[in-house]
CSV table of C-alpha atoms and ligand atoms in Angstrom, one decimal:
chain,number,residue,atom,x,y,z
A,1,MET,CA,49.8,-75.6,-25.1
A,2,LYS,CA,50.1,-76.1,-21.4
A,3,ILE,CA,47.8,-74.4,-18.9
A,4,LEU,CA,48.6,-74.0,-15.2
A,5,VAL,CA,45.4,-73.9,-13.1
A,6,ILE,CA,45.7,-72.3,-9.7
A,7,ASN,CA,43.2,-72.4,-6.9
A,8,SER,CA,44.5,-70.3,-4.1
A,9,GLY,CA,42.9,-70.5,-0.6
A,10,SER,CA,43.7,-68.7,2.6
A,11,SER,CA,46.5,-71.1,3.6
A,12,SER,CA,46.7,-73.4,0.6
A,13,ILE,CA,47.3,-73.4,-3.2
A,14,LYS,CA,46.0,-76.3,-5.4
A,15,PHE,CA,47.5,-76.5,-8.8
A,16,GLN,CA,47.4,-78.6,-12.0
A,17,LEU,CA,49.5,-78.3,-15.1
A,18,ILE,CA,47.4,-79.6,-18.1
A,19,ASP,CA,48.6,-80.3,-21.6
A,20,MET,CA,45.7,-79.1,-23.7
A,21,GLU,CA,46.7,-81.2,-26.8
A,22,ASN,CA,45.6,-84.4,-25.1
A,23,LEU,CA,44.1,-83.0,-21.7
A,24,ASP,CA,46.8,-84.9,-19.9
A,25,VAL,CA,47.5,-83.8,-16.3
A,26,LEU,CA,51.3,-83.4,-16.4
A,27,ALA,CA,51.7,-82.6,-12.7
A,28,LYS,CA,49.4,-81.5,-9.9
A,29,GLY,CA,49.5,-80.9,-6.2
A,30,LEU,CA,48.9,-78.9,-3.1
A,31,VAL,CA,50.8,-76.4,-1.0
A,32,GLU,CA,49.4,-76.4,2.5
A,33,ARG,CA,49.7,-74.6,5.8
A,34,ILE,CA,51.2,-71.4,4.3
A,35,GLY,CA,52.5,-69.1,6.9
A,36,ILE,CA,52.1,-71.6,9.8
A,37,SER,CA,54.1,-74.5,11.1
A,38,GLY,CA,54.1,-77.8,9.1
A,39,SER,CA,53.9,-76.1,5.7
A,40,LYS,CA,54.5,-78.5,2.8
A,41,LEU,CA,54.1,-79.2,-0.9
A,42,SER,CA,52.5,-82.4,-2.1
A,43,TYR,CA,53.7,-82.8,-5.7
A,44,TYR,CA,52.1,-85.5,-7.9
A,45,LYS,CA,53.6,-86.6,-11.2
A,46,LYS,CA,52.6,-89.8,-13.2
A,47,GLY,CA,51.7,-92.1,-10.3
A,48,LYS,CA,54.2,-90.8,-7.8
A,49,THR,CA,53.7,-88.3,-5.0
A,50,ASP,CA,56.5,-86.4,-3.3
A,51,VAL,CA,55.9,-84.5,-0.1
A,52,ILE,CA,58.3,-81.6,0.5
A,53,GLU,CA,58.1,-80.2,4.0
A,54,GLN,CA,59.7,-76.8,4.4
A,55,PRO,CA,58.7,-73.4,5.7
A,56,ILE,CA,56.5,-71.5,3.2
A,57,LYS,CA,56.1,-68.0,4.4
A,58,ASP,CA,53.5,-66.7,2.0
A,59,HIS,CA,51.6,-67.4,-1.3
A,60,LYS,CA,54.5,-66.0,-3.4
A,61,GLU,CA,56.9,-68.5,-1.8
A,62,GLY,CA,54.3,-71.2,-2.4
A,63,ILE,CA,53.9,-70.5,-6.1
A,64,ASN,CA,57.7,-70.1,-6.4
A,65,LEU,CA,58.1,-73.6,-4.9
A,66,ILE,CA,55.5,-75.1,-7.3
A,67,ILE,CA,57.2,-73.5,-10.3
A,68,SER,CA,60.6,-74.7,-9.1
A,69,TYR,CA,59.3,-78.3,-9.0
A,70,LEU,CA,57.6,-78.0,-12.4
A,71,ILE,CA,60.9,-77.0,-14.0
A,72,ASP,CA,63.2,-79.2,-11.9
A,73,PRO,CA,65.5,-81.3,-14.1
A,74,TYR,CA,64.6,-84.5,-12.3
A,75,GLU,CA,61.1,-84.0,-10.9
A,76,GLY,CA,59.8,-81.4,-13.4
A,77,VAL,CA,57.6,-81.8,-16.4
A,78,ILE,CA,58.7,-78.7,-18.4
A,79,LYS,CA,62.1,-77.2,-19.0
A,80,ASP,CA,61.3,-73.6,-18.5
A,81,LYS,CA,58.3,-71.5,-17.1
A,82,SER,CA,58.0,-70.0,-20.6
A,83,GLU,CA,56.4,-73.4,-21.6
A,84,ILE,CA,53.4,-72.4,-19.6
A,85,SER,CA,51.1,-70.8,-22.2
A,86,ALA,CA,48.6,-69.3,-19.7
A,87,VAL,CA,47.5,-69.5,-16.1
A,88,GLY,CA,43.8,-70.1,-15.1
A,89,HIS,CA,42.8,-68.9,-11.7
A,90,ARG,CA,39.7,-70.0,-9.8
A,91,VAL,CA,38.0,-67.0,-8.2
A,92,VAL,CA,34.9,-67.5,-6.0
A,93,HIS,CA,33.0,-64.3,-6.4
A,94,ALA,CA,32.8,-61.9,-9.3
A,95,GLY,CA,29.6,-60.2,-8.2
A,96,GLU,CA,27.3,-59.2,-11.0
A,97,LYS,CA,30.0,-58.1,-13.3
A,98,TYR,CA,31.4,-61.1,-15.1
A,99,SER,CA,29.4,-63.9,-16.8
A,100,GLY,CA,32.4,-65.9,-18.0
A,101,THR,CA,36.1,-66.4,-17.9
A,102,VAL,CA,38.1,-63.2,-18.5
A,103,ILE,CA,41.7,-62.1,-19.0
A,104,LEU,CA,43.0,-60.7,-15.7
A,105,ASN,CA,44.3,-57.2,-15.7
A,106,LYS,CA,44.3,-54.3,-13.2
A,107,ASP,CA,40.7,-53.4,-13.9
A,108,VAL,CA,39.4,-56.9,-13.4
A,109,ILE,CA,41.5,-57.3,-10.2
A,110,ASP,CA,40.0,-54.1,-8.9
A,111,ALA,CA,36.5,-55.4,-9.7
A,112,LEU,CA,37.3,-58.6,-7.8
A,113,LYS,CA,38.6,-56.5,-4.9
A,114,ALA,CA,35.3,-54.6,-4.9
A,115,CYS,CA,33.6,-58.0,-4.3
A,116,ILE,CA,35.5,-58.7,-1.1
A,117,PRO,CA,32.6,-57.6,1.1
A,118,LEU,CA,30.5,-60.3,-0.7
A,119,ALA,CA,33.1,-63.1,-0.2
A,120,PRO,CA,35.4,-62.0,2.7
A,121,LEU,CA,36.8,-65.4,3.2
A,122,HIS,CA,37.4,-66.5,-0.4
A,123,ASN,CA,38.2,-63.5,-2.6
A,124,PRO,CA,41.2,-62.1,-0.6
A,125,PRO,CA,43.2,-65.4,-0.9
A,126,ASN,CA,42.2,-65.8,-4.5
A,127,ILE,CA,43.5,-62.3,-5.3
A,128,ILE,CA,46.7,-62.8,-3.3
A,129,GLY,CA,47.3,-66.0,-5.5
A,130,ILE,CA,46.7,-64.0,-8.7
A,131,GLU,CA,49.0,-61.1,-7.7
A,132,ALA,CA,51.8,-63.5,-6.5
A,133,SER,CA,51.6,-65.5,-9.8
A,134,MET,CA,51.7,-62.2,-11.8
A,135,ASP,CA,54.9,-61.3,-10.0
A,136,ILE,CA,56.5,-64.7,-10.7
A,137,LEU,CA,55.2,-65.6,-14.1
A,138,THR,CA,55.6,-62.1,-15.7
A,139,GLY,CA,54.3,-61.9,-19.3
A,140,ILE,CA,52.3,-65.1,-19.2
A,141,PRO,CA,48.6,-64.4,-19.8
A,142,MET,CA,46.3,-65.0,-16.8
A,143,ALA,CA,42.6,-65.6,-16.8
A,144,GLY,CA,40.0,-65.7,-14.0
A,145,THR,CA,37.2,-68.3,-13.9
A,146,PHE,CA,34.5,-67.4,-11.4
A,147,ASP,CA,32.2,-69.7,-9.3
A,148,THR,CA,29.4,-67.3,-9.7
A,149,ALA,CA,29.7,-66.8,-13.5
A,150,PHE,CA,27.6,-69.7,-14.7
A,151,HIS,CA,24.7,-68.5,-12.6
A,152,HIS,CA,24.5,-65.2,-14.3
A,153,THR,CA,21.5,-66.4,-16.3
A,154,ILE,CA,19.3,-66.9,-13.3
A,155,PRO,CA,16.2,-64.7,-13.7
A,156,GLU,CA,15.3,-61.9,-11.3
A,157,LYS,CA,12.4,-63.8,-9.9
A,158,ALA,CA,14.9,-66.4,-8.7
A,159,TYR,CA,17.7,-64.1,-7.5
A,160,ILE,CA,15.9,-61.2,-5.8
A,161,TYR,CA,15.1,-61.9,-2.1
A,162,PRO,CA,11.8,-60.8,-0.7
A,163,ILE,CA,13.4,-58.2,1.6
A,164,PRO,CA,13.2,-54.4,1.0
A,165,TYR,CA,14.5,-53.9,-2.5
A,166,LYS,CA,16.6,-51.0,-1.3
A,167,TYR,CA,19.1,-53.5,0.1
A,168,TYR,CA,19.6,-55.0,-3.4
A,169,ARG,CA,20.2,-51.4,-4.6
A,170,LYS,CA,22.5,-50.5,-1.7
A,171,TYR,CA,24.4,-53.8,-1.1
A,172,ARG,CA,23.6,-56.0,-4.1
A,173,ILE,CA,22.0,-58.5,-1.7
A,174,ARG,CA,20.7,-61.2,-4.1
A,175,ARG,CA,21.3,-64.8,-5.0
A,176,TYR,CA,24.6,-65.3,-6.8
A,177,GLY,CA,25.1,-69.1,-6.6
A,178,PHE,CA,28.4,-70.9,-6.4
A,179,HIS,CA,30.1,-74.1,-7.7
A,180,GLY,CA,29.2,-72.8,-11.2
A,181,THR,CA,32.3,-74.3,-12.9
A,182,SER,CA,31.4,-77.8,-11.6
A,183,HIS,CA,27.7,-77.6,-12.4
A,184,PHE,CA,28.5,-76.5,-16.0
A,185,TYR,CA,31.2,-79.1,-16.5
A,186,VAL,CA,29.1,-82.1,-15.4
A,187,ALA,CA,26.1,-80.8,-17.3
A,188,LYS,CA,28.1,-80.7,-20.5
A,189,GLU,CA,29.6,-84.1,-19.8
A,190,GLY,CA,26.1,-85.5,-19.1
A,191,ALA,CA,24.7,-84.1,-22.3
A,192,LYS,CA,27.6,-85.7,-24.2
A,193,LYS,CA,26.9,-89.1,-22.6
A,194,LEU,CA,23.3,-88.8,-23.5
A,195,GLY,CA,24.3,-87.9,-27.1
A,196,LYS,CA,22.2,-84.7,-26.9
A,197,ASP,CA,22.8,-81.0,-27.1
A,198,LEU,CA,23.1,-79.3,-23.8
A,199,GLU,CA,20.7,-76.6,-25.2
A,200,GLU,CA,17.9,-79.0,-25.6
A,201,LEU,CA,17.9,-80.5,-22.1
A,202,LYS,CA,16.5,-79.9,-18.7
A,203,ILE,CA,19.2,-80.9,-16.2
A,204,ILE,CA,19.5,-80.9,-12.4
A,205,THR,CA,23.1,-81.1,-11.1
A,206,CYS,CA,23.7,-82.1,-7.5
A,207,HIS,CA,27.2,-81.0,-6.4
A,208,LEU,CA,27.5,-82.7,-3.0
A,209,GLY,CA,30.8,-82.2,-1.3
A,210,ASN,CA,31.8,-80.6,2.0
A,211,GLY,CA,29.9,-77.6,0.6
A,212,SER,CA,27.0,-78.6,-1.5
A,213,SER,CA,24.7,-77.0,-4.0
A,214,ILE,CA,22.1,-78.0,-6.6
A,215,THR,CA,21.3,-76.3,-9.9
A,216,ALA,CA,18.4,-76.3,-12.4
A,217,ILE,CA,19.9,-76.0,-15.9
A,218,LYS,CA,17.4,-75.3,-18.7
A,219,ASN,CA,18.6,-75.2,-22.3
A,220,GLY,CA,22.2,-75.0,-21.1
A,221,LYS,CA,21.6,-72.1,-18.7
A,222,SER,CA,21.5,-72.0,-14.9
A,223,ILE,CA,17.9,-70.8,-14.0
A,224,ASP,CA,18.1,-71.4,-10.3
A,225,THR,CA,20.6,-72.7,-7.7
A,226,SER,CA,20.4,-73.5,-4.0
A,227,MET,CA,23.3,-71.4,-2.7
A,228,GLY,CA,22.5,-67.8,-2.5
A,229,PHE,CA,24.0,-64.5,-1.4
A,230,THR,CA,26.6,-66.6,0.3
A,231,PRO,CA,27.4,-70.4,0.2
A,232,LEU,CA,25.4,-70.8,3.4
A,233,GLU,CA,22.0,-71.2,1.8
A,234,GLY,CA,20.4,-74.3,0.5
A,235,LEU,CA,21.4,-77.9,1.2
A,236,VAL,CA,22.6,-79.4,4.5
A,237,MET,CA,26.4,-79.4,4.3
A,238,GLY,CA,29.4,-80.6,6.3
A,239,THR,CA,29.2,-77.8,8.8
A,240,ARG,CA,26.8,-75.4,7.2
A,241,CYS,CA,23.1,-75.3,8.0
A,242,GLY,CA,21.6,-74.4,4.6
A,243,ASP,CA,18.0,-73.2,4.6
A,244,ILE,CA,16.6,-72.4,8.0
A,245,ASP,CA,13.9,-70.1,9.3
A,246,PRO,CA,15.6,-66.6,9.2
A,247,SER,CA,14.3,-65.8,12.7
A,248,ILE,CA,16.4,-68.6,14.3
A,249,PRO,CA,19.7,-66.5,14.3
A,250,MET,CA,17.8,-63.6,16.0
A,251,PHE,CA,16.3,-65.9,18.5
A,252,LEU,CA,19.7,-67.4,19.4
A,253,GLN,CA,21.4,-64.0,19.5
A,254,LYS,CA,18.8,-62.8,22.0
A,255,ASN,CA,18.5,-65.9,24.2
A,256,GLU,CA,22.2,-67.1,24.1
A,257,GLU,CA,23.4,-63.5,24.4
A,258,ILE,CA,25.9,-63.9,21.6
A,259,ASP,CA,27.0,-61.5,18.9
A,260,TYR,CA,26.7,-61.8,15.1
A,261,LYS,CA,30.3,-63.3,14.8
A,262,GLU,CA,29.2,-66.2,17.0
A,263,ILE,CA,26.0,-66.7,15.1
A,264,ASP,CA,28.1,-66.7,11.9
A,265,ARG,CA,30.4,-69.4,13.4
A,266,ILE,CA,27.4,-71.5,14.6
A,267,LEU,CA,25.7,-71.5,11.2
A,268,ASN,CA,28.8,-71.9,9.1
A,269,LYS,CA,31.1,-74.1,11.2
A,270,MET,CA,29.0,-75.9,13.8
A,271,SER,CA,25.8,-76.8,11.9
A,272,GLY,CA,25.0,-79.2,9.1
A,273,LEU,CA,26.0,-82.9,9.5
A,274,GLN,CA,28.4,-81.9,12.3
A,275,GLY,CA,25.8,-80.0,14.2
A,276,ILE,CA,23.0,-82.6,13.9
A,277,SER,CA,25.0,-85.7,14.4
A,278,GLU,CA,27.5,-84.3,17.0
A,279,VAL,CA,29.9,-86.8,15.4
A,280,SER,CA,31.6,-85.3,12.4
A,281,SER,CA,31.2,-83.1,9.3
A,282,ASP,CA,32.4,-86.1,7.2
A,283,ILE,CA,29.5,-88.2,6.0
A,284,ARG,CA,31.7,-91.4,6.2
A,285,ASP,CA,32.1,-91.0,9.9
A,286,VAL,CA,28.4,-90.2,10.4
A,287,GLU,CA,27.4,-93.2,8.4
A,288,LYS,CA,29.7,-95.5,10.4
A,289,ARG,CA,28.2,-94.2,13.6
A,290,ALA,CA,24.6,-94.6,12.2
A,291,GLU,CA,25.4,-98.2,11.3
A,292,SER,CA,26.3,-98.9,15.0
A,293,GLY,CA,22.8,-97.7,16.0
A,294,ASP,CA,23.3,-94.0,16.8
A,295,ASN,CA,19.9,-92.4,16.1
A,296,GLN,CA,21.2,-88.8,15.9
A,297,ALA,CA,23.7,-89.8,13.2
A,298,GLN,CA,21.0,-91.6,11.3
A,299,LEU,CA,18.8,-88.5,11.5
A,300,ALA,CA,21.6,-86.3,10.2
A,301,ILE,CA,21.9,-88.4,7.0
A,302,GLU,CA,18.1,-88.5,6.6
A,303,ILE,CA,17.8,-84.7,6.9
A,304,LEU,CA,20.6,-84.3,4.3
A,305,ALA,CA,19.0,-86.6,1.8
A,306,TYR,CA,15.5,-85.3,2.4
A,307,ARG,CA,16.6,-81.7,1.7
A,308,ILE,CA,18.2,-82.8,-1.7
A,309,LYS,CA,15.0,-84.7,-2.6
A,310,LYS,CA,12.9,-81.6,-1.9
A,311,TYR,CA,15.1,-79.4,-4.0
A,312,ILE,CA,15.0,-81.9,-6.9
A,313,GLY,CA,11.2,-81.8,-6.7
A,314,SER,CA,11.1,-78.0,-6.7
A,315,TYR,CA,13.5,-77.7,-9.7
A,316,VAL,CA,11.4,-80.2,-11.7
A,317,ALA,CA,8.5,-77.9,-11.0
A,318,ALA,CA,10.5,-74.8,-11.9
A,319,MET,CA,11.6,-76.3,-15.3
A,320,ASN,CA,8.3,-78.1,-16.0
A,321,GLY,CA,10.2,-81.4,-16.1
A,322,VAL,CA,13.7,-82.8,-16.1
A,323,ASP,CA,15.6,-85.1,-18.5
A,324,LEU,CA,18.8,-85.7,-16.6
A,325,ILE,CA,19.8,-85.6,-12.9
A,326,ILE,CA,23.6,-85.7,-12.2
A,327,PHE,CA,25.4,-86.5,-8.9
A,328,THR,CA,28.9,-85.2,-8.4
A,329,ALA,CA,31.7,-84.2,-5.9
A,330,GLY,CA,32.8,-86.1,-2.8
A,331,ILE,CA,29.4,-87.3,-1.6
A,332,GLY,CA,27.7,-87.3,-5.0
A,333,GLU,CA,30.4,-89.4,-6.6
A,334,ASN,CA,31.0,-91.8,-3.7
A,335,ASP,CA,28.0,-92.2,-1.4
A,336,CYS,CA,25.6,-94.9,-2.7
A,337,LEU,CA,23.5,-94.6,0.5
A,338,VAL,CA,22.7,-90.9,0.1
A,339,ARG,CA,22.0,-91.3,-3.6
A,340,LYS,CA,19.6,-94.2,-2.8
A,341,MET,CA,17.8,-92.3,-0.1
A,342,VAL,CA,17.3,-89.3,-2.4
A,343,LEU,CA,16.2,-91.3,-5.5
A,344,GLU,CA,14.0,-94.0,-4.0
A,345,ASP,CA,10.3,-93.4,-4.0
A,346,MET,CA,10.4,-90.9,-6.9
A,347,GLU,CA,8.6,-93.1,-9.4
A,348,PHE,CA,5.8,-90.6,-9.7
A,349,LEU,CA,8.3,-88.2,-11.3
A,350,GLY,CA,9.6,-90.8,-13.7
A,351,ILE,CA,12.7,-91.7,-11.8
A,352,HIS,CA,13.4,-95.5,-11.7
A,353,PHE,CA,16.4,-96.1,-9.6
A,354,ASP,CA,18.8,-99.0,-10.3
A,355,SER,CA,20.3,-99.9,-7.0
A,356,ILE,CA,22.9,-102.4,-8.4
A,357,ALA,CA,24.2,-99.8,-10.9
A,358,ASN,CA,24.2,-97.3,-8.0
A,359,ASP,CA,26.5,-99.6,-5.9
A,360,LYS,CA,28.9,-99.8,-8.8
A,361,ALA,CA,29.2,-96.1,-9.7
A,362,ILE,CA,31.8,-95.1,-7.2
A,363,ARG,CA,34.3,-92.3,-8.1
A,364,LYS,CA,33.5,-93.0,-11.8
A,365,TYR,CA,30.9,-92.4,-14.5
A,366,GLY,CA,27.7,-94.5,-14.3
A,367,VAL,CA,24.0,-94.4,-15.1
A,368,ILE,CA,22.1,-95.2,-11.9
A,369,SER,CA,18.6,-95.2,-13.4
A,370,THR,CA,17.0,-98.2,-15.1
A,371,SER,CA,16.9,-98.4,-18.9
A,372,ASP,CA,13.1,-97.8,-18.8
A,373,SER,CA,13.4,-94.7,-16.5
A,374,LYS,CA,11.9,-91.6,-18.1
A,375,ILE,CA,14.5,-89.5,-16.3
A,376,THR,CA,18.2,-90.5,-16.6
A,377,VAL,CA,20.3,-90.3,-13.5
A,378,MET,CA,24.1,-90.2,-13.8
A,379,VAL,CA,27.1,-90.1,-11.5
A,380,ILE,CA,29.8,-87.9,-13.2
A,381,PRO,CA,33.1,-87.1,-11.5
A,382,THR,CA,33.6,-83.3,-11.6
A,383,ASN,CA,36.7,-81.7,-12.9
A,384,GLU,CA,36.7,-78.0,-12.2
A,385,GLU,CA,40.4,-77.7,-13.0
A,386,LEU,CA,39.9,-79.1,-16.5
A,387,GLU,CA,37.0,-76.8,-17.1
A,388,ILE,CA,39.0,-73.8,-15.9
A,389,ALA,CA,41.9,-74.8,-18.2
A,390,LYS,CA,39.5,-75.1,-21.2
A,391,GLN,CA,37.9,-71.7,-20.6
A,392,THR,CA,41.3,-70.1,-20.0
A,393,LEU,CA,42.6,-71.5,-23.3
A,394,LYS,CA,39.5,-70.1,-25.1
A,395,VAL,CA,39.8,-66.6,-23.8
A,396,VAL,CA,43.6,-66.5,-24.3
A,397,LEU,CA,43.3,-67.7,-27.9
A,398,ASN,CA,40.5,-65.1,-28.5
A,399,GLU,CA,42.7,-62.4,-27.1
A,400,GLU,CA,45.5,-63.4,-29.5
A,401,LYS,CA,43.3,-63.1,-32.6
B,507,ADP,P1,34.9,-79.9,-1.0
B,507,ADP,O1,33.5,-79.3,-1.0
B,507,ADP,O2,35.7,-79.5,0.1
B,507,ADP,O3,35.6,-79.7,-2.4
B,507,ADP,P2,34.7,-82.7,-1.8
B,507,ADP,O4,33.9,-82.5,-3.0
B,507,ADP,O5,36.1,-83.2,-1.9
B,507,ADP,O6,34.7,-81.4,-0.9
B,507,ADP,O7,33.8,-83.6,-0.8
B,507,ADP,C1,34.3,-83.9,0.5
B,507,ADP,C2,33.3,-84.7,1.2
B,507,ADP,O8,32.9,-85.8,0.4
B,507,ADP,C3,33.8,-85.3,2.5
B,507,ADP,O9,33.6,-84.4,3.6
B,507,ADP,C4,33.0,-86.5,2.7
B,507,ADP,O10,31.8,-86.2,3.4
B,507,ADP,C5,32.6,-86.9,1.3
B,507,ADP,N1,33.3,-88.1,0.8
B,507,ADP,C6,34.6,-88.2,0.3
B,507,ADP,N2,34.9,-89.4,0.0
B,507,ADP,C7,33.8,-90.2,0.3
B,507,ADP,C8,33.5,-91.6,0.2
B,507,ADP,N3,34.4,-92.5,-0.3
B,507,ADP,N4,32.3,-92.0,0.6
B,507,ADP,C9,31.4,-91.1,1.1
B,507,ADP,N5,31.6,-89.8,1.2
B,507,ADP,C10,32.8,-89.3,0.8
């Protein structure tokens, strides 16, 4: 069976066609700049990438272009679109409704539309991608995998905010958590590598990318996570501030005489690594600048690492211990310096850091704690697309029974 995974953003569509017999990625790629100048498809197949530049008016044209390449007699990997057994869509927000991957139908799509106020930037393009695929790939089953779903098990004491309860009742203001597919995938992989059941472990997963979050997973279930009502809460990110005193936005609004839209822009687009360093949102640029003696750049990295360290400490307390800590995503998989800054001086917790192994574990699996460390620390490359494909296959097969 072949599963097409689609991650549809506001002006982009990422895709992968995966053969579920051997988990081989037959083709993958990215449509970018939809509806604006310079739109293109990057199409990757077995070691070769083609870039096709052409106007792509909307998501439907984007998906049509992807399909036409997948079935192209020369560049394609399948003869006909009917070879696609199912399509798995990534959807950011499913509110409180769904705790796992579900078959997409009108009712589910309506429920996802009802979540738009909770994820105004993410859900609309996700839904546009779903509707465009349904038009083009008629009759092929489609499933939705939600970033919020894995965090459904978080208990009330961790998801209710200490503001008047009526706002939870009225607006469903609560912690939802994101990156769930990635946290779940790396936790399962980590348990496999340890040779243990996920259900018997306490795990902390650090998904550190442009957006970052950290999750406490006890007996296979998410019990707390750093992102909250929106992906703004928690760790220091590329351009997002993460946790701050909630009175700062009000202070700025008053003293800078700016409106809520500007506050939103400052906290989401101008803060984090970018805001502190005044260099870049990409940690590679910030580290380069820090190496050349720039104190503000150095401070940005220290704040980012210190915040991760504090979250690890608090999740160890929340779970009464931890067996395994996992680093993943762009920074987690590649950045030895950040991992070192987080993990050093944690011996009291039972973390013994192996700095040589740390330097070697770049973009690949590695154990970066010493063999006598009570707590194992791993680097595990995430693979959200594969997890979406696996979950899609499961619900489609269930549906067929
Ligand atoms: P997203 O959250 O957009 O999915 P990724 O998980 O791909 O992002 O992470 C992107 C970030 O990872 C970049 O902004 C950069 O800070 C960091 N990153 C990527 N490659 C490296 C690398 N080789 N070394 C250090 N950091 C890296």
